């Protein structure tokens, strides 16, 4: 893993990383047959070592797409972390109510719907999946997290705006830093934030940036989202920073490398987009509200 440094910013107590993954031994936690990449191990112990350096205390596990609806790797990590963590699961029609109840008891508080990783381009298909998922999680008081680009989010506006459960948008909605704040679809994310039940993860700055080293070109997007509704923004490291991946049907899912990123630097990018009070709000107060810490 990459050498980590303490951020320049003063990190508040109970700072929360709201988007990260763990990857276990492939023999114990085999990836799904339908996946876009094959992960290398990235352990909870390695993650906790990073947190100790940069000042993070709480975390939200997101079950990685490589595992499909098999949440065992995440749930085992949650059992280890206990009250310091929450989780976002992946489910399908085969997931039972008993499994949902068990996950709820462990601290799962949401379900992820993923259009971006698998290149889904049909809004009707994603809208139908969202509708089914909202119905499943509503009795539990969970939220639905959606990973999709700006065009898909705009096509899904009505479904997201009318949701009976909170909606959490991954990675700022994946704008492109070189296309400007007025690029198609970004205003829609700002509008969704204004509704009150929609949240955004100010995360994945290196996915938004077009730079390979300095991701500060993503800061205007983080700043705009936070300004639109500072009470509905949370932050995530996206550890261990999976590299770009796209399934090749000739050679199968590639084994990916992790991007060599310093999470202290990523925290400083958030600090650069906020004042001190909002920095604490995004790292502590908002996660406590959304995830029930």
Coordinates of C-alpha atoms in Angstrom, one line a residue:
X1 CA 0.0 0.0 0.0
X2 CA 1.0 3.6 -0.6
X3 CA 2.9 5.6 2.1
X4 CA 0.4 7.7 3.9
X5 CA 0.9 11.1 5.5
X6 CA -1.0 13.1 8.1
X7 CA -3.2 15.8 6.4
X8 CA -2.4 19.5 6.9
X9 CA -6.0 20.0 8.0
X10 CA -7.0 19.4 11.6
X11 CA -9.2 16.3 11.5
X12 CA -12.2 16.4 13.9
X13 CA -12.9 13.7 16.4
X14 CA -15.1 10.8 15.0
X15 CA -14.2 11.7 11.4
X16 CA -16.0 9.2 9.2
X17 CA -14.9 7.7 5.9
X18 CA -18.2 7.0 4.2
X19 CA -17.0 5.0 1.2
X20 CA -14.3 2.3 1.3
X21 CA -14.0 -1.4 0.5
X22 CA -12.1 -4.4 1.8
X23 CA -11.0 -7.4 -0.3
X24 CA -10.2 -10.7 1.2
X25 CA -8.4 -13.9 0.2
X26 CA -9.8 -15.1 -3.0
X27 CA -10.2 -18.7 -1.6
X28 CA -12.3 -17.4 1.3
X29 CA -14.2 -14.7 -0.6
X30 CA -14.3 -15.7 -4.3
X31 CA -15.4 -12.9 -6.6
X32 CA -18.6 -13.1 -8.6
X33 CA -18.6 -14.8 -12.0
X34 CA -20.1 -11.6 -13.6
X35 CA -17.6 -8.9 -12.6
X36 CA -15.5 -6.2 -14.3
X37 CA -12.3 -6.9 -12.4
X38 CA -10.6 -9.4 -10.1
X39 CA -9.4 -7.8 -6.8
X40 CA -6.2 -8.2 -5.0
X41 CA -6.3 -8.5 -1.2
X42 CA -6.8 -5.2 0.6
X43 CA -7.3 -6.1 4.3
X44 CA -9.1 -4.4 7.2
X45 CA -5.8 -4.2 9.1
X46 CA -4.2 -2.3 6.2
X47 CA -7.1 0.1 6.1
X48 CA -7.0 0.7 9.9
X49 CA -3.3 1.4 9.7
X50 CA -4.1 4.1 7.1
X51 CA -6.9 5.6 9.3
X52 CA -4.5 5.8 12.3
X53 CA -2.2 8.0 10.3
X54 CA -4.7 10.3 8.7
X55 CA -7.1 10.6 11.6
X56 CA -10.2 8.7 10.6
X57 CA -12.1 6.9 13.3
X58 CA -15.4 5.7 11.8
X59 CA -16.1 4.1 8.5
X60 CA -18.8 2.9 6.1
X61 CA -18.0 -0.3 4.2
X62 CA -19.4 -0.5 0.7
X63 CA -19.6 -4.1 -0.6
X64 CA -17.5 -4.1 -3.7
X65 CA -19.0 -4.8 -7.2
X66 CA -16.5 -7.6 -7.7
X67 CA -18.5 -9.7 -5.1
X68 CA -21.9 -9.2 -6.7
X69 CA -24.6 -9.8 -4.1
X70 CA -22.3 -11.8 -1.8
X71 CA -21.7 -9.5 1.1
X72 CA -19.7 -11.9 3.3
X73 CA -16.3 -10.2 3.0
X74 CA -17.9 -6.9 4.1
X75 CA -20.0 -8.4 6.9
X76 CA -17.0 -10.2 8.4
X77 CA -15.1 -7.0 8.5
X78 CA -18.1 -5.3 10.1
X79 CA -18.1 -7.9 12.8
X80 CA -14.5 -7.0 13.6
X81 CA -15.1 -3.2 13.5
X82 CA -18.3 -3.3 15.5
X83 CA -19.9 0.0 16.5
X84 CA -17.2 2.0 14.6
X85 CA -18.7 1.0 11.3
X86 CA -21.8 0.9 9.1
X87 CA -22.3 -0.9 5.8
X88 CA -23.8 -0.5 2.4
X89 CA -24.7 -3.9 0.8
X90 CA -25.5 -5.2 -2.6
X91 CA -28.6 -7.4 -3.0
X92 CA -30.6 -9.1 -5.6
X93 CA -34.0 -10.9 -5.9
X94 CA -32.5 -14.0 -4.1
X95 CA -31.6 -12.0 -1.0
X96 CA -34.0 -13.1 1.7
X97 CA -35.7 -11.0 4.4
X98 CA -33.8 -12.9 7.0
X99 CA -30.5 -11.9 5.4
X100 CA -31.6 -8.3 5.4
X101 CA -32.5 -8.5 9.0
X102 CA -29.1 -10.0 9.9
X103 CA -27.3 -7.3 7.9
X104 CA -29.4 -4.6 9.7
X105 CA -28.4 -6.0 13.1
X106 CA -24.7 -5.7 12.0
X107 CA -25.1 -2.1 11.0
X108 CA -25.9 -2.2 7.3
X109 CA -27.9 1.0 6.5
X110 CA -28.1 1.0 2.7
X111 CA -28.1 -0.8 -0.6
X112 CA -26.0 0.1 -3.6
X113 CA -27.4 0.1 -7.2
X114 CA -24.5 0.2 -9.7
X115 CA -24.9 1.4 -13.2
X116 CA -21.5 2.9 -13.8
X117 CA -19.2 -0.1 -13.2
X118 CA -21.1 -2.4 -15.6
X119 CA -21.8 0.2 -18.2
X120 CA -25.6 0.0 -18.0
X121 CA -27.1 2.6 -20.4
X122 CA -30.8 1.9 -20.2
X123 CA -32.5 4.3 -17.7
X124 CA -35.7 2.2 -17.7
X125 CA -33.7 -0.9 -16.4
X126 CA -32.1 1.1 -13.6
X127 CA -35.3 2.8 -12.7
X128 CA -37.0 -0.6 -12.3
X129 CA -34.1 -1.8 -10.2
X130 CA -34.3 1.3 -8.0
X131 CA -38.0 0.8 -7.6
X132 CA -37.6 -2.8 -6.5
X133 CA -34.7 -1.9 -4.2
X134 CA -36.6 1.0 -2.6
X135 CA -39.5 -1.3 -1.8
X136 CA -37.2 -3.9 -0.2
X137 CA -35.3 -1.5 2.1
X138 CA -38.0 1.0 3.0
X139 CA -39.3 -1.1 5.9
X140 CA -35.8 -1.2 7.4
X141 CA -35.3 2.6 7.2
X142 CA -32.3 2.1 4.8
X143 CA -31.2 4.4 2.0
X144 CA -30.4 3.5 -1.6
X145 CA -26.9 4.5 -3.0
X146 CA -26.6 4.9 -6.7
X147 CA -23.4 4.8 -8.7
X148 CA -24.1 6.4 -12.1
X149 CA -22.8 9.2 -14.3
X150 CA -24.5 12.5 -14.9
X151 CA -26.5 11.5 -18.0
X152 CA -28.0 8.5 -16.2
X153 CA -28.8 10.5 -13.1
X154 CA -30.5 13.1 -15.2
X155 CA -32.6 10.4 -16.9
X156 CA -33.5 9.0 -13.5
X157 CA -34.4 12.4 -12.0
X158 CA -38.1 11.7 -11.4
X159 CA -37.4 8.3 -9.8
X160 CA -34.8 9.7 -7.5
X161 CA -36.8 12.9 -6.7
X162 CA -39.9 10.8 -5.8
X163 CA -38.0 8.2 -3.7
X164 CA -39.6 7.2 -0.5
X165 CA -36.2 6.5 1.0
X166 CA -33.0 8.7 1.1
X167 CA -30.9 8.6 -2.1
X168 CA -27.1 8.8 -1.9
X169 CA -25.2 9.7 -5.1
X170 CA -21.8 8.2 -5.5
X171 CA -18.6 10.1 -6.3
X172 CA -20.2 13.5 -7.0
X173 CA -22.2 12.0 -9.9
X174 CA -19.0 11.5 -11.9
X175 CA -18.7 14.9 -13.6
X176 CA -15.6 15.5 -15.7
X177 CA -13.3 18.2 -14.4
X178 CA -12.4 19.5 -17.8
X179 CA -16.0 20.1 -18.9
X180 CA -16.9 22.8 -16.4
X181 CA -19.6 23.3 -13.8
X182 CA -22.2 23.9 -16.5
X183 CA -21.6 20.5 -18.2
X184 CA -24.9 18.7 -18.9
X185 CA -26.3 16.9 -15.9
X186 CA -24.4 18.6 -13.1
X187 CA -27.1 21.1 -12.4
X188 CA -29.5 18.1 -12.0
X189 CA -27.3 16.8 -9.1
X190 CA -27.4 20.2 -7.5
X191 CA -31.2 20.2 -7.9
X192 CA -31.6 16.8 -6.4
X193 CA -29.5 17.9 -3.4
X194 CA -31.9 20.7 -2.8
X195 CA -34.8 18.3 -2.3
X196 CA -33.6 17.3 1.2
X197 CA -33.8 13.5 0.9
X198 CA -30.9 13.2 -1.6
X199 CA -27.3 13.1 -0.5
X200 CA -24.0 13.1 -2.3
X201 CA -20.6 11.5 -1.6
X202 CA -17.9 14.1 -2.1
X203 CA -15.5 11.4 -3.0
X204 CA -13.7 9.9 -5.9
X205 CA -11.9 13.2 -6.7
X206 CA -9.4 11.3 -8.8
X207 CA -12.2 9.8 -10.8
X208 CA -13.5 13.3 -11.5
X209 CA -10.1 14.9 -12.1
X210 CA -8.4 14.7 -15.5
X211 CA -5.0 15.1 -13.8
X212 CA -2.9 12.0 -12.9
X213 CA -1.3 13.6 -9.8
X214 CA -2.9 16.8 -8.6
X215 CA -6.7 16.4 -8.3
X216 CA -7.4 20.0 -7.4
X217 CA -9.3 20.4 -10.7
X218 CA -12.1 18.4 -8.9
X219 CA -12.3 20.9 -6.0
X220 CA -14.8 23.3 -7.8
X221 CA -17.3 20.4 -8.1
X222 CA -16.9 19.4 -4.4
X223 CA -17.3 23.1 -3.5
X224 CA -20.4 23.5 -5.6
X225 CA -22.1 20.4 -4.2
X226 CA -21.3 21.4 -0.6
X227 CA -22.6 24.9 -1.2
X228 CA -25.9 23.5 -2.7
X229 CA -26.7 21.7 0.6
X230 CA -23.9 21.3 3.2
X231 CA -26.3 19.2 5.4
X232 CA -26.5 16.5 2.7
X233 CA -22.8 15.9 1.8
X234 CA -20.5 13.2 3.2
X235 CA -17.0 12.3 2.3
X236 CA -15.3 9.0 1.4
X237 CA -11.7 7.9 0.7
X238 CA -12.7 5.1 -1.8
X239 CA -9.9 3.1 -0.3
X240 CA -8.1 1.0 -1.6
X241 CA -8.5 3.1 -4.8
X242 CA -9.3 0.5 -7.4
X243 CA -7.6 1.3 -10.8
X244 CA -9.5 1.7 -14.0
X245 CA -11.1 -1.5 -15.2
X246 CA -13.3 -2.7 -18.0
X247 CA -14.1 -6.3 -18.6
X248 CA -12.6 -7.8 -21.7
X249 CA -14.8 -10.6 -22.9
X250 CA -11.8 -12.2 -24.7
X251 CA -9.5 -12.4 -21.7
X252 CA -12.0 -12.2 -18.8
X253 CA -12.0 -9.8 -15.9
X254 CA -8.5 -8.2 -15.4
X255 CA -6.7 -8.4 -12.0
X256 CA -6.5 -4.7 -11.1
X257 CA -3.8 -2.7 -9.3
X258 CA -4.7 -0.1 -6.7
X259 CA -3.9 3.5 -7.3
X260 CA -1.0 4.7 -5.2
X261 CA -2.8 7.6 -3.4
X262 CA -2.2 9.3 -0.1
X263 CA -5.5 9.6 1.8
X264 CA -4.1 12.5 3.8
X265 CA -3.9 14.4 0.6
X266 CA -7.5 13.5 -0.3
X267 CA -8.7 14.8 3.1
X268 CA -6.8 18.1 2.4
X269 CA -8.7 18.4 -0.9
X270 CA -12.0 18.3 1.1
X271 CA -10.6 20.9 3.5
X272 CA -9.7 23.1 0.5
X273 CA -13.4 23.0 -0.6
X274 CA -14.9 23.9 2.9
X275 CA -14.5 26.1 5.9
X276 CA -13.6 24.5 9.2
X277 CA -17.2 24.2 10.5
X278 CA -18.4 22.6 7.2
X279 CA -15.4 20.3 7.2
X280 CA -16.5 18.9 10.5
X281 CA -20.1 18.8 9.4
X282 CA -19.2 16.7 6.3
X283 CA -16.9 14.4 8.2
X284 CA -18.8 13.9 11.5
X285 CA -22.3 15.4 11.8
X286 CA -23.7 14.4 8.4
X287 CA -22.5 10.8 8.6
X288 CA -23.9 10.4 12.1
X289 CA -27.3 11.5 10.7
X290 CA -27.3 9.4 7.5
X291 CA -25.8 6.2 9.0
X292 CA -27.0 6.4 12.6
X293 CA -23.7 6.5 14.4

